[in-house]
Structure formats: structure tokens, C-alpha cells
mmCIF file of C-alpha atoms in Angstrom:
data_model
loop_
_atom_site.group_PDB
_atom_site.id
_atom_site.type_symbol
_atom_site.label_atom_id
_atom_site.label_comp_id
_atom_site.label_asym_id
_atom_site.label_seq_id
_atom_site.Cartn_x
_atom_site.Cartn_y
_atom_site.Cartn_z
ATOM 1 C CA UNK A 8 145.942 167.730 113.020
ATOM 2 C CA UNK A 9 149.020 167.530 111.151
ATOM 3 C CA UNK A 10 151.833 169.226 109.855
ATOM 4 C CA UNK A 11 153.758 168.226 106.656
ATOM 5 C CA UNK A 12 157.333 169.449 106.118
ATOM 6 C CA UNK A 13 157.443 168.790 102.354
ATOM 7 C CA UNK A 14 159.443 169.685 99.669
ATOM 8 C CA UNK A 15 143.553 165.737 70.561
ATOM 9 C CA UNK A 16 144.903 166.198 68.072
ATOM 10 C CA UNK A 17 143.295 167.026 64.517
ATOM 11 C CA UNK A 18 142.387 164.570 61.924
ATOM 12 C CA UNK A 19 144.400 164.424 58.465
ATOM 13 C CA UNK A 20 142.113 166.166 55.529
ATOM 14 C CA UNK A 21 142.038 163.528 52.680
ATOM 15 C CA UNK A 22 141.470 165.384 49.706
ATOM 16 C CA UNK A 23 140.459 164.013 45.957
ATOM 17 C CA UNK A 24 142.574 165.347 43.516
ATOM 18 C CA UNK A 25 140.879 166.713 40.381
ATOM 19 C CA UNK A 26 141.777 164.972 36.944
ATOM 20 C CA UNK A 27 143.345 167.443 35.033
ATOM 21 C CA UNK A 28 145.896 165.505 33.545
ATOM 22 C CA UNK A 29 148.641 166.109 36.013
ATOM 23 C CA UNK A 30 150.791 162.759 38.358
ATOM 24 C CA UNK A 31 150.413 164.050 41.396
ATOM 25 C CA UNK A 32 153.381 164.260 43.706
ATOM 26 C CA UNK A 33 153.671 161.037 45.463
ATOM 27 C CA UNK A 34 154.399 161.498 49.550
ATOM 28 C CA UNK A 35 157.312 159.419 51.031
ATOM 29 C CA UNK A 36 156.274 156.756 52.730
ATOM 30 C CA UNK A 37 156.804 156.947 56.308
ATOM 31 C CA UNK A 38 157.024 154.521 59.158
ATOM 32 C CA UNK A 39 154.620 153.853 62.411
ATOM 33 C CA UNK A 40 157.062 155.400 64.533
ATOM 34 C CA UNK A 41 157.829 158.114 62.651
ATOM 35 C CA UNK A 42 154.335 159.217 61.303
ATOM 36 C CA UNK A 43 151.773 161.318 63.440
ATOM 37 C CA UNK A 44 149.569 158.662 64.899
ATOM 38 C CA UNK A 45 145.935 158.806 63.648
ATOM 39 C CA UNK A 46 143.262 159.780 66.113
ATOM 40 C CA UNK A 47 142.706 155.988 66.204
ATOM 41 C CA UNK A 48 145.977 155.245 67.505
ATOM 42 C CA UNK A 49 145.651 157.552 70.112
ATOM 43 C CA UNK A 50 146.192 156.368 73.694
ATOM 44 C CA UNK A 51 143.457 157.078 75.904
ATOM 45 C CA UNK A 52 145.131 158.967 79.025
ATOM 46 C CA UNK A 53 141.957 160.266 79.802
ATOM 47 C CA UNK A 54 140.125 156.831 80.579
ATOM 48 C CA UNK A 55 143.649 156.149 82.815
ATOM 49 C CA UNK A 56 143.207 159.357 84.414
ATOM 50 C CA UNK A 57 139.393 158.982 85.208
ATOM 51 C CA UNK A 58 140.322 155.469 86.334
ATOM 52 C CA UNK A 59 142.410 156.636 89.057
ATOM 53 C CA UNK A 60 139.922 159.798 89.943
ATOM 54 C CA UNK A 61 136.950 157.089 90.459
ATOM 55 C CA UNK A 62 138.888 155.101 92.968
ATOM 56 C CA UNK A 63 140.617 157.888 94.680
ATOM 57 C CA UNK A 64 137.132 159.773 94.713
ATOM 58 C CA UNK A 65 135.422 156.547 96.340
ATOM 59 C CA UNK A 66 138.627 156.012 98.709
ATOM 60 C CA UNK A 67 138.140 159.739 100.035
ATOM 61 C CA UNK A 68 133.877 158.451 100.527
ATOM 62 C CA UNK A 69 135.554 155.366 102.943
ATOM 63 C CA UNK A 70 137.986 157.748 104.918
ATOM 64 C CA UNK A 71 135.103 160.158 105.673
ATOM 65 C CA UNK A 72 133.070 157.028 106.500
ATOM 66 C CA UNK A 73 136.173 155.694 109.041
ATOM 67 C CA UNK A 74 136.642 158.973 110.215
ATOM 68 C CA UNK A 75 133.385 159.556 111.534
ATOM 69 C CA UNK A 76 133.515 155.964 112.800
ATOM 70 C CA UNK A 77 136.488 157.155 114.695
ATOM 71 C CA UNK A 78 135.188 159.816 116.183
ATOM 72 C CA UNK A 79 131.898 158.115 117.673
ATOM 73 C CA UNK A 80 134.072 155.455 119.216
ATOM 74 C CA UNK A 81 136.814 158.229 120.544
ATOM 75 C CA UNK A 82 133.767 160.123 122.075
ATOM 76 C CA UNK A 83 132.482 156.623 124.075
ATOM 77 C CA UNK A 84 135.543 156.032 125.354
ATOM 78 C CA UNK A 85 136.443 160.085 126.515
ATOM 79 C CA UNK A 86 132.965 159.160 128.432
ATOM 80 C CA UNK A 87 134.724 156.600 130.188
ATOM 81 C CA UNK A 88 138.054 158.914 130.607
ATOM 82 C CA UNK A 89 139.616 156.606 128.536
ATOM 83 C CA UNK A 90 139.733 153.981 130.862
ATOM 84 C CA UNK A 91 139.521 151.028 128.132
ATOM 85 C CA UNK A 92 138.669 148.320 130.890
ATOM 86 C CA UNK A 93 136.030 150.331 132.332
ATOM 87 C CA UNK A 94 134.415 151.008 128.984
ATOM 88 C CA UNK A 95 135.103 147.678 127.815
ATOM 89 C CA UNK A 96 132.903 146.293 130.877
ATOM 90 C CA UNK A 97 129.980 149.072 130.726
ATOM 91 C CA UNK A 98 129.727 148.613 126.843
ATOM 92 C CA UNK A 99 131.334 146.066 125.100
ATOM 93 C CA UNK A 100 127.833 145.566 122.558
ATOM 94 C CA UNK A 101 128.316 148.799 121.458
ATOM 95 C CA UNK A 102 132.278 148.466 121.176
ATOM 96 C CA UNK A 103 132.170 145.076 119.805
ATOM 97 C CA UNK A 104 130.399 147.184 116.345
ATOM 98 C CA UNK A 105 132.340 150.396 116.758
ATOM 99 C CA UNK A 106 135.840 148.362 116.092
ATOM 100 C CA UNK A 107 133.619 146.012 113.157
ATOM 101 C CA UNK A 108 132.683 149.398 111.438
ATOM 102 C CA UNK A 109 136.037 150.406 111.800
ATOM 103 C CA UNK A 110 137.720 147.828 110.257
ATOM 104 C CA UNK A 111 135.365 147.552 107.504
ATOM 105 C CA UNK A 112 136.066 150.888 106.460
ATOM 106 C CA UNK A 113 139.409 151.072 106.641
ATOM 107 C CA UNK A 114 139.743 148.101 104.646
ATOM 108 C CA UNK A 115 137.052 149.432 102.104
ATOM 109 C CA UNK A 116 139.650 152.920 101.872
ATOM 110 C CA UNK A 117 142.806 150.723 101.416
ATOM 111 C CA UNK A 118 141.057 148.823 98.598
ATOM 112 C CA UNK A 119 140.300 151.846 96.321
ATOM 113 C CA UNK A 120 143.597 152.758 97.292
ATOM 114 C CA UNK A 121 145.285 149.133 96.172
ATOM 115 C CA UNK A 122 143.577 149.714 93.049
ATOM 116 C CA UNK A 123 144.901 152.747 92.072
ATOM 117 C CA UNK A 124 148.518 152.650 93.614
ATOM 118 C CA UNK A 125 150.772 151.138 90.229
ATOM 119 C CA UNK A 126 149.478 154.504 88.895
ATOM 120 C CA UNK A 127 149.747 156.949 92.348
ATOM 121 C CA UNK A 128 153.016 155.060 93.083
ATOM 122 C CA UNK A 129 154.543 154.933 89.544
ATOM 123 C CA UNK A 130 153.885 158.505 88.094
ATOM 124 C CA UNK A 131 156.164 161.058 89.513
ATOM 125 C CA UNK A 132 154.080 164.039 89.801
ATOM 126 C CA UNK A 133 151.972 161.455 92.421
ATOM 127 C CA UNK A 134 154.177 159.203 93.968
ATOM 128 C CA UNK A 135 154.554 161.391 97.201
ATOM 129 C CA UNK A 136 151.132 160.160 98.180
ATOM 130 C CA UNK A 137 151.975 157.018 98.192
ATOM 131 C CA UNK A 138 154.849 157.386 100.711
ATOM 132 C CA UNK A 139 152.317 159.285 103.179
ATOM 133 C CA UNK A 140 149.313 157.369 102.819
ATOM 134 C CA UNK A 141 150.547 153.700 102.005
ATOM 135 C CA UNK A 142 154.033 153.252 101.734
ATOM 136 C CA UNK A 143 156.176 155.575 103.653
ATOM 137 C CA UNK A 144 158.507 154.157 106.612
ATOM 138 C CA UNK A 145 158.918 155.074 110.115
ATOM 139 C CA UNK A 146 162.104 156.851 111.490
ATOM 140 C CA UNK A 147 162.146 154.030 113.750
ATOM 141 C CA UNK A 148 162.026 151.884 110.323
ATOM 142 C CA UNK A 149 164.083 153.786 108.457
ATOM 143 C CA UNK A 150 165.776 156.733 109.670
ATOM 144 C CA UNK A 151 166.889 157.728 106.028
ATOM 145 C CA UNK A 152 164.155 157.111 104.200
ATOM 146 C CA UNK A 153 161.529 157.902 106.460
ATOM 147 C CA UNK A 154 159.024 161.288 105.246
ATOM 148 C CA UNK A 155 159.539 163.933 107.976
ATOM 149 C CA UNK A 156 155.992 164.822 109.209
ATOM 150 C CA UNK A 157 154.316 165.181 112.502
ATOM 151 C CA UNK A 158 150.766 164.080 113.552
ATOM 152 C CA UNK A 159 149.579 165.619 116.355
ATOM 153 C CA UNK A 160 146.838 163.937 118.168
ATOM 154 C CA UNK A 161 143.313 165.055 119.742
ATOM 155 C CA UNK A 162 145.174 164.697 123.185
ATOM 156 C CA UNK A 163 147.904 167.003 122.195
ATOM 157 C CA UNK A 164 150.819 164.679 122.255
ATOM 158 C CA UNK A 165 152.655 163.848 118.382
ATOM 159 C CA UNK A 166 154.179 161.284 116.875
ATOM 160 C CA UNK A 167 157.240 162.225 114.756
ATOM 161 C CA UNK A 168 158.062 160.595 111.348
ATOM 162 C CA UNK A 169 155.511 157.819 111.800
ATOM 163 C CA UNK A 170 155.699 156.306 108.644
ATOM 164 C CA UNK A 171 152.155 156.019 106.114
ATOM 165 C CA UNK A 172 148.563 156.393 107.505
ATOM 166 C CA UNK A 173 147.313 152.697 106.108
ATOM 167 C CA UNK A 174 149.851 150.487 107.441
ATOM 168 C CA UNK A 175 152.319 152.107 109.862
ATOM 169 C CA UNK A 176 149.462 154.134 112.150
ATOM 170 C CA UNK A 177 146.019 153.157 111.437
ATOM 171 C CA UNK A 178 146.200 149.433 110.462
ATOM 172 C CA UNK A 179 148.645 148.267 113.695
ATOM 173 C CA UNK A 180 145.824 150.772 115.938
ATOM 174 C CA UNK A 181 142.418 149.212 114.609
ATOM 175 C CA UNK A 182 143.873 145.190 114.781
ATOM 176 C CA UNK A 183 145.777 146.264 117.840
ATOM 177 C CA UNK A 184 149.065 144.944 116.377
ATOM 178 C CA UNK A 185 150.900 147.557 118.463
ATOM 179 C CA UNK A 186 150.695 148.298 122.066
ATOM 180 C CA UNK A 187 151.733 152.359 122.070
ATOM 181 C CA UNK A 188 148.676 152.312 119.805
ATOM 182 C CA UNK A 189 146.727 150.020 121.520
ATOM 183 C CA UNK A 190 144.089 150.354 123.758
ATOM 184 C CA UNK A 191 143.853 146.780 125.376
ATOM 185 C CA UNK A 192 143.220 143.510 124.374
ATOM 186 C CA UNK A 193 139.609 142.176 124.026
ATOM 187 C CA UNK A 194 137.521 138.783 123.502
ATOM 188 C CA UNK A 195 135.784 140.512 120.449
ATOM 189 C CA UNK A 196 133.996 137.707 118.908
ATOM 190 C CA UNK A 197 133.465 136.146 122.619
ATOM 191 C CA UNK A 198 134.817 132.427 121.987
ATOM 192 C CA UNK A 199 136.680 133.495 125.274
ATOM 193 C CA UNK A 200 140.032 133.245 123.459
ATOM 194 C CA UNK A 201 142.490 136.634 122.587
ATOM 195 C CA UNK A 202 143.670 136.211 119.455
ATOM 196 C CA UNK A 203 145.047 138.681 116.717
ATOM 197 C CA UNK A 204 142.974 141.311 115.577
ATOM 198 C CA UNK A 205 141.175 141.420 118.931
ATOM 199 C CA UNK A 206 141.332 144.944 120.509
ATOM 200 C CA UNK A 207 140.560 148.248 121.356
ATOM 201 C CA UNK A 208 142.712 150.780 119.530
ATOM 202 C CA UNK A 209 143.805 153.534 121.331
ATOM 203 C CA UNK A 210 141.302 156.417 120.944
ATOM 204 C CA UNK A 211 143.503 158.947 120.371
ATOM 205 C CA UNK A 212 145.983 157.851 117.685
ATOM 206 C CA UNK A 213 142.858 156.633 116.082
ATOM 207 C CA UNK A 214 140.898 159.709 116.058
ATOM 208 C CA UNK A 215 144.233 161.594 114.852
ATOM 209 C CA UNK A 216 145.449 159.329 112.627
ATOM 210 C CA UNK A 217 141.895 158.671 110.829
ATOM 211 C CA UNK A 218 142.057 162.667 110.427
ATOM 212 C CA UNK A 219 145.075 162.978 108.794
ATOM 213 C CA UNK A 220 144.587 160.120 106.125
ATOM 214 C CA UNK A 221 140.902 161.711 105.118
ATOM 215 C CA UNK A 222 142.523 165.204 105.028
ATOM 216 C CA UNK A 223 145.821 163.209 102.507
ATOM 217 C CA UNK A 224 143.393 161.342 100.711
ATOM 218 C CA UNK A 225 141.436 164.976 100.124
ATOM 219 C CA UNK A 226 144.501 166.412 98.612
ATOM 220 C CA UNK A 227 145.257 162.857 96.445
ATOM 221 C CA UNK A 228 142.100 163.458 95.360
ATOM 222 C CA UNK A 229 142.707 167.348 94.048
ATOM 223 C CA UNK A 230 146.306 166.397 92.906
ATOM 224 C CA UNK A 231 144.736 163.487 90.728
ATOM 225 C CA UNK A 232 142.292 165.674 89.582
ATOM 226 C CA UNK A 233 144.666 168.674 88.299
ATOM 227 C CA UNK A 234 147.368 165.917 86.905
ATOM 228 C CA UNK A 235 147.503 166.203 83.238
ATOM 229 C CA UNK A 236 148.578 162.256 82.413
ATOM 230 C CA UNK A 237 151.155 161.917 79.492
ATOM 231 C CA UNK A 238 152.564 158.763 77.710
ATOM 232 C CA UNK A 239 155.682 159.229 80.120
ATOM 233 C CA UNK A 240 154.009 158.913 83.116
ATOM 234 C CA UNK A 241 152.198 155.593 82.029
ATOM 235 C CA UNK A 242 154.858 154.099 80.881
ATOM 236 C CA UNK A 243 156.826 155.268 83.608
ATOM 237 C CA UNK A 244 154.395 153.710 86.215
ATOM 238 C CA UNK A 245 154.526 150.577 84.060
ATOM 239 C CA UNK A 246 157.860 150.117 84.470
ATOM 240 C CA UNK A 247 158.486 150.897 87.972
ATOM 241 C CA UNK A 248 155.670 149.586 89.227
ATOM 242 C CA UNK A 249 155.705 145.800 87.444
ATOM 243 C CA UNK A 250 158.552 144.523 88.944
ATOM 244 C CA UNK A 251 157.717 145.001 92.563
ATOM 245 C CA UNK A 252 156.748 141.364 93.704
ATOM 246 C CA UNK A 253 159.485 140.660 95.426
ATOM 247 C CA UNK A 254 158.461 143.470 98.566
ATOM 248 C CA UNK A 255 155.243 141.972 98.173
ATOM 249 C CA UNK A 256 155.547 138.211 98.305
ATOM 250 C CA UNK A 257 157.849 139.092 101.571
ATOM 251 C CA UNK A 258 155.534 141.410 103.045
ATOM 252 C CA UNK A 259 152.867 138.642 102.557
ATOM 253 C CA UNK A 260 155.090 135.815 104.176
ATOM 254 C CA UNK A 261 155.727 138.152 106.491
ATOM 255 C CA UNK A 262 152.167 138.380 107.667
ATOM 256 C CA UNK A 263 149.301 136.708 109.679
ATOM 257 C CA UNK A 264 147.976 135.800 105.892
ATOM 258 C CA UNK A 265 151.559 133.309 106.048
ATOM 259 C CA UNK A 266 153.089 133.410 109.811
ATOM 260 C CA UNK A 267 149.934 132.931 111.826
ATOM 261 C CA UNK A 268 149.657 134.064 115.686
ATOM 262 C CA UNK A 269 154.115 133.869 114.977
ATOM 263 C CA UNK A 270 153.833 136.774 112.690
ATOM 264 C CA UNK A 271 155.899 139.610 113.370
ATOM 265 C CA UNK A 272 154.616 141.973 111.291
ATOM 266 C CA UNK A 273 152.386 144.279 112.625
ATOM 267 C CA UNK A 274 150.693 145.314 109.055
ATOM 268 C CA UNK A 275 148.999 143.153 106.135
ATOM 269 C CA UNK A 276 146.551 141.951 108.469
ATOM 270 C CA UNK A 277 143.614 144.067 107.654
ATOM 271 C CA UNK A 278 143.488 142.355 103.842
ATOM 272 C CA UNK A 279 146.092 139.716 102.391
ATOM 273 C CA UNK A 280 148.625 141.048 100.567
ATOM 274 C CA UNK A 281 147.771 138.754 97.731
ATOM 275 C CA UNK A 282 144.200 140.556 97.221
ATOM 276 C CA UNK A 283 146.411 144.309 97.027
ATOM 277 C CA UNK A 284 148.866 142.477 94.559
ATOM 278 C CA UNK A 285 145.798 141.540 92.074
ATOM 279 C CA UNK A 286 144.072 145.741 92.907
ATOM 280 C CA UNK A 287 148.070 147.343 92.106
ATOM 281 C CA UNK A 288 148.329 144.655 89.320
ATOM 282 C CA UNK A 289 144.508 145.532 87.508
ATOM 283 C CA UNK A 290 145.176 149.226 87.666
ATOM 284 C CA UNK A 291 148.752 148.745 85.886
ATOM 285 C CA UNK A 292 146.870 146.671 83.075
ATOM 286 C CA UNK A 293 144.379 149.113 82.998
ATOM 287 C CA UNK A 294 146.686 152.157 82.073
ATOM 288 C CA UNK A 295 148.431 149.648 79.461
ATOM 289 C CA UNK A 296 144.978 148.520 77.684
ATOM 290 C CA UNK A 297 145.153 152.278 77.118
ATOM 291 C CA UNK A 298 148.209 152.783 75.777
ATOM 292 C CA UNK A 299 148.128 149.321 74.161
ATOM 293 C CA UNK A 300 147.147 151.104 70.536
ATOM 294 C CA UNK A 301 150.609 152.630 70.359
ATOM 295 C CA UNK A 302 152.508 149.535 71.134
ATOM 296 C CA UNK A 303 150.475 147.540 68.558
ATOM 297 C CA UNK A 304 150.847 150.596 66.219
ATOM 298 C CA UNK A 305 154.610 149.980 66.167
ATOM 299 C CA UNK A 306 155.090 146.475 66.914
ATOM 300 C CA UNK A 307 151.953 144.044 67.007
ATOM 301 C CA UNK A 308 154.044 141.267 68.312
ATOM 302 C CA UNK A 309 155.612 143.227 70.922
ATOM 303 C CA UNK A 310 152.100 144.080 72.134
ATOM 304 C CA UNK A 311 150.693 140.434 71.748
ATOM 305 C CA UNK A 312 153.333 139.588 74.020
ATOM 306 C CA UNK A 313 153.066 142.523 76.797
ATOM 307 C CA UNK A 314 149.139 141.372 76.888
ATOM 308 C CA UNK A 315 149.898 137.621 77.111
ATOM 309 C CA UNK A 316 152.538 138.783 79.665
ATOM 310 C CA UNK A 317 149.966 140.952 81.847
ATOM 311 C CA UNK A 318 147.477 137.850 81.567
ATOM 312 C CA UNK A 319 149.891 135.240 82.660
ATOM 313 C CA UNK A 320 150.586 137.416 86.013
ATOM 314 C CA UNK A 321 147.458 137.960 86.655
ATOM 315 C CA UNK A 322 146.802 134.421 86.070
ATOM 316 C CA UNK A 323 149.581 133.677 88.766
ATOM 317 C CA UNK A 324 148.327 135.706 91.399
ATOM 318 C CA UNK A 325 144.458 135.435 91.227
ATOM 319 C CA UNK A 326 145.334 131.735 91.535
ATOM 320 C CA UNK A 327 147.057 131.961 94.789
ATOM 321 C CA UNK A 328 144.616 134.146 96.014
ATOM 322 C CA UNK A 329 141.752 132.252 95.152
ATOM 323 C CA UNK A 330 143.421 129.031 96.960
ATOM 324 C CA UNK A 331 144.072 131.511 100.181
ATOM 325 C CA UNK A 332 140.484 132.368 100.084
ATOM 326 C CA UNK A 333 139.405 128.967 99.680
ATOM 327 C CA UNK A 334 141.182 128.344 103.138
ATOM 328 C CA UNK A 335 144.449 127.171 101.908
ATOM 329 C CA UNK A 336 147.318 128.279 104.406
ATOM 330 C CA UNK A 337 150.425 128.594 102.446
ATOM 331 C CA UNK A 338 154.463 128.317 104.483
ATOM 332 C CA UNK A 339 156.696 130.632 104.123
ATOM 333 C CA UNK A 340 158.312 128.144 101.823
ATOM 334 C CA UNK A 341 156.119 128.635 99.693
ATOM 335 C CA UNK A 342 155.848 132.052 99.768
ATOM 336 C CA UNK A 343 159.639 132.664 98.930
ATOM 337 C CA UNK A 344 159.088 130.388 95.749
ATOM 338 C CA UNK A 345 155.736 132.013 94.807
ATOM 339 C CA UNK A 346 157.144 135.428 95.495
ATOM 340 C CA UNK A 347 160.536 133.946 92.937
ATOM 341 C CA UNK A 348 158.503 133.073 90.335
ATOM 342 C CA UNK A 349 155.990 136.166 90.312
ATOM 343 C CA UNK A 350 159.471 138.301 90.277
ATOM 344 C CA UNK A 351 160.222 136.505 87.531
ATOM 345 C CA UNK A 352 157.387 136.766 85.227
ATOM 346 C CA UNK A 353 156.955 140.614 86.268
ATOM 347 C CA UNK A 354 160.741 141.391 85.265
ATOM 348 C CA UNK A 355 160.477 140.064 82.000
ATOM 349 C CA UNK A 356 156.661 141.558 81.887
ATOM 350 C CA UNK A 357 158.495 145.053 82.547
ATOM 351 C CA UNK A 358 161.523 144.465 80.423
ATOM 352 C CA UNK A 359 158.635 143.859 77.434
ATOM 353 C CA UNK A 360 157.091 147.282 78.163
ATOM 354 C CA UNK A 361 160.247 148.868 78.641
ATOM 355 C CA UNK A 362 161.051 147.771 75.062
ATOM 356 C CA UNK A 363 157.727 149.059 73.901
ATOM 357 C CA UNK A 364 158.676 152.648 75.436
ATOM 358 C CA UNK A 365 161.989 152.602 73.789
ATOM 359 C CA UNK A 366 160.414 151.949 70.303
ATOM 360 C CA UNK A 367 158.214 154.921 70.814
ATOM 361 C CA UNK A 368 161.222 157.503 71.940
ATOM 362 C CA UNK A 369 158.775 157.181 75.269
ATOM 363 C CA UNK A 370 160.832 158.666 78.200
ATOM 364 C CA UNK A 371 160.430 156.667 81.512
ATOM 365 C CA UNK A 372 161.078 159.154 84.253
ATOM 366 C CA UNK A 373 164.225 158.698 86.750
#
């Protein structure tokens, strides 16, 4: 349990004007910008909404999945009155594929999440799920920033201001980055070595925390569904959401993807931060493919050159994690240049659409 403290349009008739004789009055010409766009020219902020409805909807399928997950493996331990090393000993088989199936849904949730976030992140009427379920610090993090919200566990103890579900609670509990959330450590894969990753979470924070993100990720789901997308909020999420590489990069030096056994932080371990940079990135070039016709409406180079733009970031990032996948270990070094250069091409990326938005009178939201 938890407790939040919160805060088509119609075509033009052509008609055929009878020869009688008469000139017809001519119209004035008008431009792109200043005519009423065709039906053809229409952005499609239906296919962006339904986008973001599919992923959230399969998301909400993976929480349920890693809640009940949670449960079973809260109820084998309760059997064992929580006494990790005991249960550990008397069934570490079973164990060893409770904290697989965990991780494998959790990772499966934060995907569809990844892939929808430039929108949930970048349109205002969204963006507080994204601080609760993703993004959100922890009063210990960031005592001004942090979202003020309890979670109260199975055992009846809370934790206050704990930051987001993904990657402040349930991430550091199921890779055991974190002792207060850990169970203890154990020789999961059995090469008789502890390395990161290997460990039993602590059964309560896990059931409780697992709890609260499918109940969020229920209501993400309704808000998504009632949100009535308008050309602001794309090109609002466009713009605010583009230039965010820098965090990124950092958070992926930052991480076991980069730093190894060294690594202090005690998230990004569950996927590389590379993989959620190309998810955030394909839902942003999503939402502009379908707002594209307007751009190109009023400015085909300007549009040429947001798509080449979107392309050559893409490029850029599938690349590096392609070479990560392909077992390349990259310094952190690296990573600051990488993370430089991405910056780089996403700023002038976002200064493009920004440009595009200001051509169409297109408010981007504060």
C-alpha cells in the first residue's frame, strides 16, 4: 500500500462554377501557415496517442506479471520467517528461478516504459508519472526535488520520499544493489563467486514496492487513455525531451554497463542505459513522423533536416549499443565524449524542431 500526497476537421467543398458568362471572384492566395491545413496535412495525434496506450497497456501486463512473481517469492521466504540464509539453504532451486523471473519482468515493464517515456516525460498533463515510476529522486537524493509519498510495506514499516518505483526501490531490491533492501548476498549462477546482481531482495520492500508500481502503472494507463494529445504537447515533448543525453550518457558511465564491480551506482544495472536511450529516442521519432506533415507543409527543408537529424542520432546510439552488445566494454572516457557528442547532435536536433514549432505559432509548454 501506498499513499500519494499529490497536487477532424471537415473537408473543403470544391464546387464547379456554372458558365454563365460571369469572372468569378478570384480568392487571395494564402500561405501554408496561414491556410487551414487539408485533411492530408493533418498530424496524426491519434497514432501518437495509441502508440503510447500499446506500450503503457503491455507495461501494466509485465507489472502484474512481476507482481505476482513477487508475491510467490515473499510467501517462500515468510515460510522460512524471513530468515534469508535458512531459505537460501532449504531452497535455493526454487529461489535461484524466483529472482530469474523477477528480473525478467521487471526489465520487460521498464522496457515498455523506455519506449514510451519522451512522450510520458515530455507532455505536461503526464509527466508526473514519470517522476513516480521512473524518474523521481529520493529525499535522501534530493531533498528539494524529491515527490513526497509514502510506501508502506506488507510488514507495516514505510519508506518516506523514496524516490521512483523502477530505479530508486525495485531495481537496487531485485540486483541487490542496496543492503536496507537487500536480503543477502547469493552464488546465483553457482560459479562459487558473489558478484553484482547476485542476491536475494528483501521480501518485503519487494512485495510493497512491486504493488505500488502495478497500482502507478494502472493509473498511467487510465491517464494515457483519457489524455486528449494536441500539437502542443508533441512538440512540447519533442523539445524537452531531445536534449536529454547528457543525464543519460552520465547515468550510463555511471553504471555497471561502464564502471564494472567499481560502480557506484546502484541503478542502470537491470538494462544498459544505452538500450533505454534508443526506446526514449524511437518513441520521440515516432510522435514526430506524425506531426512530420505539418513541418513539411510549411517548410520541406526544415523537415528534411529534422528527419536527417532524428536518423543521424539514432544512428549514433544504436551504434554504441550494438558494439556494447557485441561485448565491447567502453571507459568512462569514452563515455564523457560519447555522451558530448550525442548532446551535441540532440541540441541542434531540438533547436530544428523548436524552429519547426515556431513556424507553426505551435506553443511548447513551460
Amino acid at each position: 500500500m501506498f499513499k500519494k500526497i499529490i497536487p477532424s476537421m471537415a473537408l473543403i467543398a470544391i464546387f464547379l462554377i456554372a458558365c454563365s458568362g460571369e469572372t468569378p471572384a478570384v480568392e487571395p492566395q494564402t500561405t501554408a501557415a496561414e491556410s487551414e491545413p487539408s485533411a492530408l496535412n493533418q498530424a496524426d495525434l491519434d497514432a501518437v496517442k495509441q502508440y503510447a496506450l500499446d506500450n503503457a497497456q503491455e507495461m501494466k501486463a509485465s507489472t502484474a506479471a512481476l507482481l505476482t512473481s513477487a508475491q510467490a517469492y515473499h510467501d517462500l521466504i515468510a515460510t522460512h520467517e524471513f530468515d534469508y540464509e535458512a531459505a537460501w539453504a532449504a531452497e535455493a532451486e526454487t529461489l535461484i528461478q524466483q529472482t530469474t523471473d523477477l528480473k525478467n519482468h521487471w526489465v520487460t515493464a521498464s522496457q515498455y516504459y523506455e519506449l514510451d517515456e519522451g512522450i510520458v516525460a515530455g507532455v505536461p498533463s503526464l509527466a508526473f508519472y514519470d517522476v513516480w515510476i521512473d524518474a523521481g529522486p529520493s529525499a535522501a537524493e534530493d531533498p528539494a526535488e524529491a515527490y513526497e509519498w509514502t510506501l508502506e510495506l506488507p510488514d507495516g514499516t514505510t519508506l518516506e520520499s523514496p524516490g521512483n518505483f523502477f530505479h530508486s526501490i525495485l531495481e537496487p531490491t531485485i540486483w541487490g544493489t542496496k543492503p536496507a533492501f537487500t536480503g543477502i548476498q547469493a552464488d546465483l549462477n553457482g560459479d562459487g563467486e558473489l558478484v553484482i546482481g547476485e542476491a536475494l531482495p528483501n521480501a518485503n520492500v519487494l512485495l510493497g514496492a512491486a504493488e505500488g508500481l502495478d497500482q502507478a502503472t494502472a493509473e498511467m494507463v487510465t491517464a494515457i487513455e483519457a489524455w486528449e494529445p494536441t500539437t502542443s504537447d508533441a512538440f512540447t515533448a519533442l523539445v524537452v525531451m531531445i536534449p536529454t543525453m547528457n543525464e543519460y550518457f552520465e547515468q550510463w558511465k555511471l553504471s555497471a554497463y561502464v564502471s564494472g564491480e567499481a560502480a557506484e551506482e546502484t541503478a542502470f544495472i537491470g538494462a544498459s542505459r544505452l538500450f533505454d536511450i534508443t526506446s526514449i529516442l524511437n518513441g520521440l521519432d515516432v510522435t514526430y513522423q506524425n506531426v512530420s506533415v505539418l513541418v513539411e507543409g510549411a517548410d520541406t527543408d526544415l523537415d528534411a533536416q529534422i528527419n536527417d537529424g532524428f536518423n543521424d542520432l539514432r544512428s549514433y546510439v544504436d551504434d554504441l549499443y550494438t558494439q556494447e552488445q557485441n561485448g565491447t566494454t567502453f571507459t568512462a572516457e569514452q563515455a564523457d565524449l560519447f555522451g558530448t557528442e550525442a548532446q551535441a547532435k540532440a541540441t541542434a536536433l531540438s533547436g530544428q524542431v523548436a524552429q519547426a514549432a515556431a513556424l507553426l505559432e505551435v506553443e511548447i509548454a513551460e
